[in-house]
């Protein structure tokens, strides 16, 4: 934005002076636009299951009133729609809490190997239902980073769940926790599924961005998982690196700074 304002000086009122101000509005406009898009997307995402619920309630009050078999099938669908709304609301709340904490650095000590092993334990039943085997490779020395254990559990859960769901055809998911001199502490989640076409990769962490909306819905996705991962990693000053080859699979790597110590610490951990 450029503004030109005429001014006069007391010393020489006859002289014409102008003050020109420059203000960069592009960033502010972009943020505004993103906020409006987000509210519109979130409302639409919540409206869809709600409309379905309302439709089924009407059908049960009318045409299906005396059809016991149809009613029990509809109740099943209604429960699924309500669960979808609940997942969306949970993810939206997670994002909003993370935004409020964006400027506070996390300060616990997190043993990456133990944390990832814990997440793998909780996800094993889901993986085996999908016919996926999870392989875990841990470092000899503990890799400990500064962070919030609950948030990092959420990061690894989202990545491992995605690898199992979207990479299901690959039958296995390989997870590596390592701490090397060159790369620092890092965790890689690799699948051998269909992979992701190059043009989608830079947009994966956008809110509600999905490569295929129908597949994501069928797999109970909200389109917010990787946006949550991005926010948590920003707070941890960690990076997400995505490598994917269509037809071969994907690798999502979380890169932290150097490990804070080689020793195992149980401070601030959820589990034992
Ligand atoms: P969703 O809730 O849809 O899973 P995410 O934010 O977790 O949302 O992921 C965004 C999209 O990225 C997914 O809808 C999917 O299309 C794609 N994606 C994520 N992980 C993988 C993966 N391991 N393999 C292939 N596609 C993936």
PDB file of C-alpha atoms and ligand atoms in Angstrom:
ATOM      1  CA  UNK A   1       0.000   0.000   0.000  1.00  0.00           C
ATOM      2  CA  UNK A   2       1.360   3.438  -0.909  1.00  0.00           C
ATOM      3  CA  UNK A   3      -0.139   6.529   0.663  1.00  0.00           C
ATOM      4  CA  UNK A   4       0.638  10.100  -0.335  1.00  0.00           C
ATOM      5  CA  UNK A   5      -0.387  12.812   2.127  1.00  0.00           C
ATOM      6  CA  UNK A   6       0.164  16.573   1.594  1.00  0.00           C
ATOM      7  CA  UNK A   7       1.595  18.439   4.601  1.00  0.00           C
ATOM      8  CA  UNK A   8       2.514  22.031   5.206  1.00  0.00           C
ATOM      9  CA  UNK A   9       5.303  23.276   7.399  1.00  0.00           C
ATOM     10  CA  UNK A  10       4.894  26.140   9.825  1.00  0.00           C
ATOM     11  CA  UNK A  11       8.197  27.652   8.715  1.00  0.00           C
ATOM     12  CA  UNK A  12       7.234  27.877   5.044  1.00  0.00           C
ATOM     13  CA  UNK A  13       3.450  27.471   4.517  1.00  0.00           C
ATOM     14  CA  UNK A  14       3.727  28.141   0.814  1.00  0.00           C
ATOM     15  CA  UNK A  15       5.968  25.159   0.171  1.00  0.00           C
ATOM     16  CA  UNK A  16       4.240  21.941  -0.915  1.00  0.00           C
ATOM     17  CA  UNK A  17       5.485  18.887   0.944  1.00  0.00           C
ATOM     18  CA  UNK A  18       4.294  15.302   0.714  1.00  0.00           C
ATOM     19  CA  UNK A  19       4.750  12.394   3.049  1.00  0.00           C
ATOM     20  CA  UNK A  20       4.803   9.041   1.264  1.00  0.00           C
ATOM     21  CA  UNK A  21       4.235   5.893   3.343  1.00  0.00           C
ATOM     22  CA  UNK A  22       4.739   2.333   2.153  1.00  0.00           C
ATOM     23  CA  UNK A  23       3.128  -0.619   3.891  1.00  0.00           C
ATOM     24  CA  UNK A  24       3.404  -4.242   2.818  1.00  0.00           C
ATOM     25  CA  UNK A  25      -0.125  -5.619   2.919  1.00  0.00           C
ATOM     26  CA  UNK A  26       0.490  -8.814   0.983  1.00  0.00           C
ATOM     27  CA  UNK A  27       1.461 -10.858   4.064  1.00  0.00           C
ATOM     28  CA  UNK A  28      -1.420  -9.462   6.150  1.00  0.00           C
ATOM     29  CA  UNK A  29      -3.885 -10.148   3.308  1.00  0.00           C
ATOM     30  CA  UNK A  30      -2.537 -13.677   2.881  1.00  0.00           C
ATOM     31  CA  UNK A  31      -3.015 -14.400   6.599  1.00  0.00           C
ATOM     32  CA  UNK A  32      -6.558 -12.968   6.494  1.00  0.00           C
ATOM     33  CA  UNK A  33      -7.360 -15.043   3.443  1.00  0.00           C
ATOM     34  CA  UNK A  34      -5.988 -18.187   5.098  1.00  0.00           C
ATOM     35  CA  UNK A  35      -8.089 -17.575   8.206  1.00  0.00           C
ATOM     36  CA  UNK A  36     -11.280 -17.044   6.179  1.00  0.00           C
ATOM     37  CA  UNK A  37     -10.587 -20.151   4.054  1.00  0.00           C
ATOM     38  CA  UNK A  38      -9.948 -22.173   7.204  1.00  0.00           C
ATOM     39  CA  UNK A  39     -13.241 -21.182   8.840  1.00  0.00           C
ATOM     40  CA  UNK A  40     -15.107 -21.896   5.590  1.00  0.00           C
ATOM     41  CA  UNK A  41     -13.412 -25.308   5.199  1.00  0.00           C
ATOM     42  CA  UNK A  42     -13.971 -26.274   8.837  1.00  0.00           C
ATOM     43  CA  UNK A  43     -17.654 -25.321   8.635  1.00  0.00           C
ATOM     44  CA  UNK A  44     -18.082 -27.285   5.430  1.00  0.00           C
ATOM     45  CA  UNK A  45     -16.334 -30.341   6.902  1.00  0.00           C
ATOM     46  CA  UNK A  46     -18.626 -30.260   9.952  1.00  0.00           C
ATOM     47  CA  UNK A  47     -21.750 -29.531   7.906  1.00  0.00           C
ATOM     48  CA  UNK A  48     -21.358 -32.636   5.723  1.00  0.00           C
ATOM     49  CA  UNK A  49     -21.783 -35.272   8.469  1.00  0.00           C
ATOM     50  CA  UNK A  50     -24.371 -33.084  10.176  1.00  0.00           C
ATOM     51  CA  UNK A  51     -26.493 -32.938   6.997  1.00  0.00           C
ATOM     52  CA  UNK A  52     -26.247 -36.703   6.707  1.00  0.00           C
ATOM     53  CA  UNK A  53     -27.315 -37.139  10.351  1.00  0.00           C
ATOM     54  CA  UNK A  54     -30.309 -34.840   9.865  1.00  0.00           C
ATOM     55  CA  UNK A  55     -31.348 -36.714   6.721  1.00  0.00           C
ATOM     56  CA  UNK A  56     -31.292 -40.063   8.507  1.00  0.00           C
ATOM     57  CA  UNK A  57     -33.254 -38.730  11.474  1.00  0.00           C
ATOM     58  CA  UNK A  58     -35.971 -37.503   9.103  1.00  0.00           C
ATOM     59  CA  UNK A  59     -36.059 -40.851   7.290  1.00  0.00           C
ATOM     60  CA  UNK A  60     -36.398 -42.696  10.584  1.00  0.00           C
ATOM     61  CA  UNK A  61     -39.259 -40.457  11.637  1.00  0.00           C
ATOM     62  CA  UNK A  62     -40.998 -40.942   8.285  1.00  0.00           C
ATOM     63  CA  UNK A  63     -40.507 -43.683   5.661  1.00  0.00           C
ATOM     64  CA  UNK A  64     -38.426 -46.031   7.831  1.00  0.00           C
ATOM     65  CA  UNK A  65     -40.607 -45.669  10.929  1.00  0.00           C
ATOM     66  CA  UNK A  66     -41.672 -49.316  10.979  1.00  0.00           C
ATOM     67  CA  UNK A  67     -38.742 -50.906   9.170  1.00  0.00           C
ATOM     68  CA  UNK A  68     -36.676 -52.438  11.958  1.00  0.00           C
ATOM     69  CA  UNK A  69     -33.857 -53.706   9.675  1.00  0.00           C
ATOM     70  CA  UNK A  70     -33.428 -50.315   7.948  1.00  0.00           C
ATOM     71  CA  UNK A  71     -33.494 -48.511  11.292  1.00  0.00           C
ATOM     72  CA  UNK A  72     -30.681 -50.565  12.767  1.00  0.00           C
ATOM     73  CA  UNK A  73     -28.572 -50.059   9.613  1.00  0.00           C
ATOM     74  CA  UNK A  74     -29.229 -46.295   9.733  1.00  0.00           C
ATOM     75  CA  UNK A  75     -28.246 -46.127  13.399  1.00  0.00           C
ATOM     76  CA  UNK A  76     -24.883 -47.609  12.408  1.00  0.00           C
ATOM     77  CA  UNK A  77     -24.348 -44.940   9.738  1.00  0.00           C
ATOM     78  CA  UNK A  78     -25.480 -42.192  12.092  1.00  0.00           C
ATOM     79  CA  UNK A  79     -22.978 -43.303  14.714  1.00  0.00           C
ATOM     80  CA  UNK A  80     -20.192 -43.200  12.096  1.00  0.00           C
ATOM     81  CA  UNK A  81     -21.157 -39.659  11.071  1.00  0.00           C
ATOM     82  CA  UNK A  82     -21.244 -38.516  14.696  1.00  0.00           C
ATOM     83  CA  UNK A  83     -17.815 -40.099  15.251  1.00  0.00           C
ATOM     84  CA  UNK A  84     -16.490 -38.255  12.212  1.00  0.00           C
ATOM     85  CA  UNK A  85     -17.702 -34.957  13.688  1.00  0.00           C
ATOM     86  CA  UNK A  86     -16.060 -35.829  16.994  1.00  0.00           C
ATOM     87  CA  UNK A  87     -12.705 -36.559  15.280  1.00  0.00           C
ATOM     88  CA  UNK A  88     -12.882 -33.244  13.437  1.00  0.00           C
ATOM     89  CA  UNK A  89     -13.665 -31.302  16.602  1.00  0.00           C
ATOM     90  CA  UNK A  90     -10.825 -33.040  18.492  1.00  0.00           C
ATOM     91  CA  UNK A  91      -8.345 -32.166  15.731  1.00  0.00           C
ATOM     92  CA  UNK A  92      -9.598 -28.570  15.498  1.00  0.00           C
ATOM     93  CA  UNK A  93      -9.192 -28.199  19.264  1.00  0.00           C
ATOM     94  CA  UNK A  94      -5.656 -29.664  19.094  1.00  0.00           C
ATOM     95  CA  UNK A  95      -4.737 -27.122  16.425  1.00  0.00           C
ATOM     96  CA  UNK A  96      -6.170 -24.211  18.341  1.00  0.00           C
ATOM     97  CA  UNK A  97      -4.386 -25.241  21.559  1.00  0.00           C
ATOM     98  CA  UNK A  98      -1.130 -25.532  19.617  1.00  0.00           C
ATOM     99  CA  UNK A  99      -1.598 -22.059  18.146  1.00  0.00           C
ATOM    100  CA  UNK A 100      -2.026 -20.636  21.634  1.00  0.00           C
ATOM    101  CA  UNK A 101       1.219 -22.283  22.740  1.00  0.00           C
ATOM    102  CA  UNK A 102       3.119 -21.459  19.550  1.00  0.00           C
ATOM    103  CA  UNK A 103       5.505 -19.057  21.263  1.00  0.00           C
ATOM    104  CA  UNK A 104       6.249 -21.133  24.345  1.00  0.00           C
ATOM    105  CA  UNK A 105       9.145 -23.540  23.903  1.00  0.00           C
ATOM    106  CA  UNK A 106       8.536 -27.084  25.237  1.00  0.00           C
ATOM    107  CA  UNK A 107      10.944 -28.026  27.980  1.00  0.00           C
ATOM    108  CA  UNK A 108      10.745 -31.708  28.913  1.00  0.00           C
ATOM    109  CA  UNK A 109      13.283 -34.370  28.028  1.00  0.00           C
ATOM    110  CA  UNK A 110      12.017 -36.998  25.622  1.00  0.00           C
ATOM    111  CA  UNK A 111      13.725 -40.289  24.842  1.00  0.00           C
ATOM    112  CA  UNK A 112      12.827 -40.748  21.166  1.00  0.00           C
ATOM    113  CA  UNK A 113      13.351 -44.526  21.095  1.00  0.00           C
ATOM    114  CA  UNK A 114      11.106 -45.182  24.095  1.00  0.00           C
ATOM    115  CA  UNK A 115       8.469 -42.768  22.849  1.00  0.00           C
ATOM    116  CA  UNK A 116       8.328 -44.305  19.370  1.00  0.00           C
ATOM    117  CA  UNK A 117       8.317 -47.845  20.849  1.00  0.00           C
ATOM    118  CA  UNK A 118       5.357 -46.838  23.041  1.00  0.00           C
ATOM    119  CA  UNK A 119       3.441 -45.471  20.027  1.00  0.00           C
ATOM    120  CA  UNK A 120       4.196 -48.642  18.040  1.00  0.00           C
ATOM    121  CA  UNK A 121       2.781 -50.756  20.888  1.00  0.00           C
ATOM    122  CA  UNK A 122      -0.474 -48.799  20.899  1.00  0.00           C
ATOM    123  CA  UNK A 123      -0.814 -48.923  17.089  1.00  0.00           C
ATOM    124  CA  UNK A 124       0.059 -52.610  16.586  1.00  0.00           C
ATOM    125  CA  UNK A 125      -3.559 -53.862  16.788  1.00  0.00           C
ATOM    126  CA  UNK A 126      -4.649 -51.329  14.143  1.00  0.00           C
ATOM    127  CA  UNK A 127      -1.695 -52.263  11.909  1.00  0.00           C
ATOM    128  CA  UNK A 128      -2.399 -55.971  12.166  1.00  0.00           C
ATOM    129  CA  UNK A 129      -6.083 -55.363  11.325  1.00  0.00           C
ATOM    130  CA  UNK A 130      -4.808 -53.727   8.128  1.00  0.00           C
ATOM    131  CA  UNK A 131      -2.385 -56.600   7.476  1.00  0.00           C
ATOM    132  CA  UNK A 132       0.652 -54.357   8.032  1.00  0.00           C
ATOM    133  CA  UNK A 133       3.732 -55.360   9.985  1.00  0.00           C
ATOM    134  CA  UNK A 134       5.659 -52.637  11.807  1.00  0.00           C
ATOM    135  CA  UNK A 135       9.455 -52.993  12.006  1.00  0.00           C
ATOM    136  CA  UNK A 136      11.283 -50.805  14.507  1.00  0.00           C
ATOM    137  CA  UNK A 137      15.003 -50.064  14.561  1.00  0.00           C
ATOM    138  CA  UNK A 138      16.315 -48.309  17.677  1.00  0.00           C
ATOM    139  CA  UNK A 139      19.706 -46.682  18.323  1.00  0.00           C
ATOM    140  CA  UNK A 140      22.214 -48.307  20.685  1.00  0.00           C
ATOM    141  CA  UNK A 141      22.524 -45.115  22.718  1.00  0.00           C
ATOM    142  CA  UNK A 142      19.356 -43.304  23.759  1.00  0.00           C
ATOM    143  CA  UNK A 143      18.513 -40.279  21.613  1.00  0.00           C
ATOM    144  CA  UNK A 144      17.094 -37.672  23.982  1.00  0.00           C
ATOM    145  CA  UNK A 145      15.649 -34.373  22.767  1.00  0.00           C
ATOM    146  CA  UNK A 146      14.066 -31.398  24.494  1.00  0.00           C
ATOM    147  CA  UNK A 147      10.336 -31.553  23.961  1.00  0.00           C
ATOM    148  CA  UNK A 148       6.812 -32.276  25.098  1.00  0.00           C
ATOM    149  CA  UNK A 149       6.251 -36.016  25.282  1.00  0.00           C
ATOM    150  CA  UNK A 150       2.465 -35.874  24.659  1.00  0.00           C
ATOM    151  CA  UNK A 151       2.929 -33.732  21.575  1.00  0.00           C
ATOM    152  CA  UNK A 152       5.679 -35.951  20.174  1.00  0.00           C
ATOM    153  CA  UNK A 153       3.496 -39.005  20.796  1.00  0.00           C
ATOM    154  CA  UNK A 154       0.877 -37.303  18.638  1.00  0.00           C
ATOM    155  CA  UNK A 155       3.442 -36.599  15.877  1.00  0.00           C
ATOM    156  CA  UNK A 156       4.657 -40.207  15.706  1.00  0.00           C
ATOM    157  CA  UNK A 157       1.103 -41.596  15.994  1.00  0.00           C
ATOM    158  CA  UNK A 158      -0.072 -39.492  13.059  1.00  0.00           C
ATOM    159  CA  UNK A 159       2.902 -40.457  10.872  1.00  0.00           C
ATOM    160  CA  UNK A 160       2.783 -44.175  11.709  1.00  0.00           C
ATOM    161  CA  UNK A 161      -1.009 -44.321  11.353  1.00  0.00           C
ATOM    162  CA  UNK A 162      -0.786 -42.636   7.934  1.00  0.00           C
ATOM    163  CA  UNK A 163       1.961 -45.052   6.835  1.00  0.00           C
ATOM    164  CA  UNK A 164      -0.213 -48.039   7.834  1.00  0.00           C
ATOM    165  CA  UNK A 165      -3.421 -46.633   6.302  1.00  0.00           C
ATOM    166  CA  UNK A 166      -2.154 -45.130   3.054  1.00  0.00           C
ATOM    167  CA  UNK A 167       0.719 -47.581   2.588  1.00  0.00           C
ATOM    168  CA  UNK A 168      -1.399 -50.625   3.434  1.00  0.00           C
ATOM    169  CA  UNK A 169      -0.628 -52.375   0.129  1.00  0.00           C
ATOM    170  CA  UNK A 170       3.103 -52.385   0.999  1.00  0.00           C
ATOM    171  CA  UNK A 171       2.334 -54.718   3.931  1.00  0.00           C
ATOM    172  CA  UNK A 172       5.095 -53.318   6.108  1.00  0.00           C
ATOM    173  CA  UNK A 173       6.151 -50.081   7.745  1.00  0.00           C
ATOM    174  CA  UNK A 174       9.761 -49.497   8.708  1.00  0.00           C
ATOM    175  CA  UNK A 175      10.606 -47.085  11.514  1.00  0.00           C
ATOM    176  CA  UNK A 176      14.122 -45.962  12.308  1.00  0.00           C
ATOM    177  CA  UNK A 177      15.178 -43.916  15.322  1.00  0.00           C
ATOM    178  CA  UNK A 178      18.766 -42.694  15.047  1.00  0.00           C
ATOM    179  CA  UNK A 179      21.149 -40.074  16.325  1.00  0.00           C
ATOM    180  CA  UNK A 180      24.059 -39.477  13.993  1.00  0.00           C
ATOM    181  CA  UNK A 181      26.753 -36.839  14.030  1.00  0.00           C
ATOM    182  CA  UNK A 182      25.829 -35.478  10.653  1.00  0.00           C
ATOM    183  CA  UNK A 183      22.047 -35.528  10.911  1.00  0.00           C
ATOM    184  CA  UNK A 184      21.351 -35.185  14.637  1.00  0.00           C
ATOM    185  CA  UNK A 185      18.466 -37.063  16.230  1.00  0.00           C
ATOM    186  CA  UNK A 186      15.859 -38.181  13.715  1.00  0.00           C
ATOM    187  CA  UNK A 187      12.947 -40.560  13.259  1.00  0.00           C
ATOM    188  CA  UNK A 188      11.976 -41.962   9.850  1.00  0.00           C
ATOM    189  CA  UNK A 189       8.653 -43.650   9.100  1.00  0.00           C
ATOM    190  CA  UNK A 190       8.796 -45.464   5.769  1.00  0.00           C
ATOM    191  CA  UNK A 191       6.034 -47.264   3.915  1.00  0.00           C
ATOM    192  CA  UNK A 192       6.009 -49.250   0.680  1.00  0.00           C
ATOM    193  CA  UNK A 193       2.571 -48.169  -0.526  1.00  0.00           C
ATOM    194  CA  UNK A 194       1.501 -46.148  -3.580  1.00  0.00           C
ATOM    195  CA  UNK A 195       3.600 -43.090  -2.704  1.00  0.00           C
ATOM    196  CA  UNK A 196       2.629 -39.465  -3.328  1.00  0.00           C
ATOM    197  CA  UNK A 197       2.951 -37.573  -6.623  1.00  0.00           C
ATOM    198  CA  UNK A 198       5.521 -34.781  -6.504  1.00  0.00           C
ATOM    199  CA  UNK A 199       3.063 -31.898  -6.918  1.00  0.00           C
ATOM    200  CA  UNK A 200       1.185 -32.855  -3.727  1.00  0.00           C
ATOM    201  CA  UNK A 201       4.195 -33.140  -1.423  1.00  0.00           C
ATOM    202  CA  UNK A 202       4.703 -29.406  -0.622  1.00  0.00           C
ATOM    203  CA  UNK A 203       1.000 -29.056   0.290  1.00  0.00           C
ATOM    204  CA  UNK A 204       0.573 -32.096   2.566  1.00  0.00           C
ATOM    205  CA  UNK A 205       0.806 -30.096   5.806  1.00  0.00           C
ATOM    206  CA  UNK A 206      -1.870 -27.570   4.782  1.00  0.00           C
ATOM    207  CA  UNK A 207      -5.075 -27.805   6.793  1.00  0.00           C
ATOM    208  CA  UNK A 208      -7.649 -30.000   5.059  1.00  0.00           C
ATOM    209  CA  UNK A 209      -5.305 -30.795   2.156  1.00  0.00           C
ATOM    210  CA  UNK A 210      -5.804 -34.375   0.976  1.00  0.00           C
ATOM    211  CA  UNK A 211      -4.429 -36.081  -2.107  1.00  0.00           C
ATOM    212  CA  UNK A 212      -7.750 -37.866  -2.471  1.00  0.00           C
ATOM    213  CA  UNK A 213     -10.714 -36.777  -0.360  1.00  0.00           C
ATOM    214  CA  UNK A 214     -12.665 -40.023  -0.759  1.00  0.00           C
ATOM    215  CA  UNK A 215      -9.716 -42.234   0.259  1.00  0.00           C
ATOM    216  CA  UNK A 216      -9.034 -40.015   3.270  1.00  0.00           C
ATOM    217  CA  UNK A 217     -12.726 -40.179   4.350  1.00  0.00           C
ATOM    218  CA  UNK A 218     -12.820 -43.943   3.880  1.00  0.00           C
ATOM    219  CA  UNK A 219      -9.741 -44.201   6.101  1.00  0.00           C
ATOM    220  CA  UNK A 220     -11.316 -41.994   8.769  1.00  0.00           C
ATOM    221  CA  UNK A 221      -8.998 -39.063   8.008  1.00  0.00           C
ATOM    222  CA  UNK A 222      -9.794 -35.446   8.856  1.00  0.00           C
ATOM    223  CA  UNK A 223      -7.165 -33.808   6.644  1.00  0.00           C
ATOM    224  CA  UNK A 224      -5.673 -32.171   9.759  1.00  0.00           C
ATOM    225  CA  UNK A 225      -3.147 -34.814  10.893  1.00  0.00           C
ATOM    226  CA  UNK A 226      -0.099 -33.435   9.106  1.00  0.00           C
ATOM    227  CA  UNK A 227      -1.096 -29.813   9.875  1.00  0.00           C
ATOM    228  CA  UNK A 228      -0.991 -30.784  13.565  1.00  0.00           C
ATOM    229  CA  UNK A 229       2.396 -32.469  13.010  1.00  0.00           C
ATOM    230  CA  UNK A 230       3.722 -29.279  11.393  1.00  0.00           C
ATOM    231  CA  UNK A 231       2.593 -27.069  14.298  1.00  0.00           C
ATOM    232  CA  UNK A 232       4.081 -29.381  16.929  1.00  0.00           C
ATOM    233  CA  UNK A 233       7.397 -29.651  15.090  1.00  0.00           C
ATOM    234  CA  UNK A 234       7.613 -25.855  14.679  1.00  0.00           C
ATOM    235  CA  UNK A 235       7.363 -25.533  18.481  1.00  0.00           C
ATOM    236  CA  UNK A 236      10.157 -28.099  18.786  1.00  0.00           C
ATOM    237  CA  UNK A 237      12.327 -26.400  16.163  1.00  0.00           C
ATOM    238  CA  UNK A 238      12.294 -29.711  14.331  1.00  0.00           C
ATOM    239  CA  UNK A 239      11.726 -30.288  10.619  1.00  0.00           C
ATOM    240  CA  UNK A 240       9.617 -32.703   8.606  1.00  0.00           C
ATOM    241  CA  UNK A 241      11.274 -34.019   5.456  1.00  0.00           C
ATOM    242  CA  UNK A 242       9.084 -35.969   3.031  1.00  0.00           C
ATOM    243  CA  UNK A 243      10.530 -38.204   0.322  1.00  0.00           C
ATOM    244  CA  UNK A 244       8.168 -40.171  -1.851  1.00  0.00           C
ATOM    245  CA  UNK A 245       8.362 -42.147  -5.080  1.00  0.00           C
ATOM    246  CA  UNK A 246       5.064 -43.019  -6.757  1.00  0.00           C
ATOM    247  CA  UNK A 247       4.748 -46.784  -6.972  1.00  0.00           C
ATOM    248  CA  UNK A 248       7.453 -47.365  -4.346  1.00  0.00           C
ATOM    249  CA  UNK A 249       6.364 -45.664  -1.144  1.00  0.00           C
ATOM    250  CA  UNK A 250       7.012 -42.704   1.124  1.00  0.00           C
ATOM    251  CA  UNK A 251       9.408 -41.757   3.895  1.00  0.00           C
ATOM    252  CA  UNK A 252       8.513 -39.091   6.461  1.00  0.00           C
ATOM    253  CA  UNK A 253      11.536 -38.004   8.534  1.00  0.00           C
ATOM    254  CA  UNK A 254      11.388 -35.830  11.651  1.00  0.00           C
ATOM    255  CA  UNK A 255      14.733 -34.105  12.187  1.00  0.00           C
ATOM    256  CA  UNK A 256      15.568 -32.678  15.570  1.00  0.00           C
ATOM    257  CA  UNK A 257      18.694 -30.780  16.554  1.00  0.00           C
ATOM    258  CA  UNK A 258      21.523 -32.723  18.207  1.00  0.00           C
ATOM    259  CA  UNK A 259      20.460 -35.078  21.001  1.00  0.00           C
ATOM    260  CA  UNK A 260      20.644 -33.268  24.367  1.00  0.00           C
ATOM    261  CA  UNK A 261      22.337 -36.156  26.139  1.00  0.00           C
ATOM    262  CA  UNK A 262      23.236 -39.748  25.638  1.00  0.00           C
ATOM    263  CA  UNK A 263      21.678 -40.868  28.897  1.00  0.00           C
ATOM    264  CA  UNK A 264      18.206 -42.249  29.435  1.00  0.00           C
ATOM    265  CA  UNK A 265      15.892 -39.954  31.314  1.00  0.00           C
ATOM    266  CA  UNK A 266      12.402 -40.779  32.501  1.00  0.00           C
ATOM    267  CA  UNK A 267      11.573 -37.237  33.570  1.00  0.00           C
ATOM    268  CA  UNK A 268       8.338 -35.889  32.145  1.00  0.00           C
ATOM    269  CA  UNK A 269       7.384 -39.100  30.406  1.00  0.00           C
ATOM    270  CA  UNK A 270       3.858 -40.395  30.316  1.00  0.00           C
ATOM    271  CA  UNK A 271       4.603 -44.073  30.605  1.00  0.00           C
ATOM    272  CA  UNK A 272       7.019 -46.407  32.350  1.00  0.00           C
TER     273      UNK A 272
HETATM  274  P1  LIG B   1      -5.794 -37.351   6.735  1.00  0.00           P
HETATM  275  O1  LIG B   1      -6.577 -37.111   7.959  1.00  0.00           O
HETATM  276  O2  LIG B   1      -6.570 -37.190   5.474  1.00  0.00           O
HETATM  277  O3  LIG B   1      -5.012 -38.630   6.792  1.00  0.00           O
HETATM  278  P2  LIG B   1      -3.232 -35.945   6.938  1.00  0.00           P
HETATM  279  O4  LIG B   1      -3.027 -34.495   7.167  1.00  0.00           O
HETATM  280  O5  LIG B   1      -2.714 -36.888   7.944  1.00  0.00           O
HETATM  281  O6  LIG B   1      -4.791 -36.111   6.692  1.00  0.00           O
HETATM  282  O7  LIG B   1      -2.604 -36.317   5.519  1.00  0.00           O
HETATM  283  C1  LIG B   1      -2.936 -35.524   4.392  1.00  0.00           C
HETATM  284  C2  LIG B   1      -2.963 -36.368   3.139  1.00  0.00           C
HETATM  285  O8  LIG B   1      -1.639 -36.802   2.809  1.00  0.00           O
HETATM  286  C3  LIG B   1      -3.778 -37.644   3.242  1.00  0.00           C
HETATM  287  O9  LIG B   1      -5.128 -37.416   2.976  1.00  0.00           O
HETATM  288  C4  LIG B   1      -3.130 -38.525   2.174  1.00  0.00           C
HETATM  289  O10 LIG B   1      -3.695 -38.203   0.928  1.00  0.00           O
HETATM  290  C5  LIG B   1      -1.666 -38.058   2.162  1.00  0.00           C
HETATM  291  N1  LIG B   1      -0.752 -38.966   2.895  1.00  0.00           N
HETATM  292  C6  LIG B   1      -0.318 -38.833   4.166  1.00  0.00           C
HETATM  293  N2  LIG B   1       0.534 -39.816   4.499  1.00  0.00           N
HETATM  294  C7  LIG B   1       0.656 -40.612   3.416  1.00  0.00           C
HETATM  295  C8  LIG B   1       1.397 -41.799   3.105  1.00  0.00           C
HETATM  296  N3  LIG B   1       2.202 -42.393   4.010  1.00  0.00           N
HETATM  297  N4  LIG B   1       1.278 -42.329   1.843  1.00  0.00           N
HETATM  298  C9  LIG B   1       0.472 -41.743   0.920  1.00  0.00           C
HETATM  299  N5  LIG B   1      -0.259 -40.619   1.150  1.00  0.00           N
HETATM  300  C10 LIG B   1      -0.164 -40.049   2.376  1.00  0.00           C
END
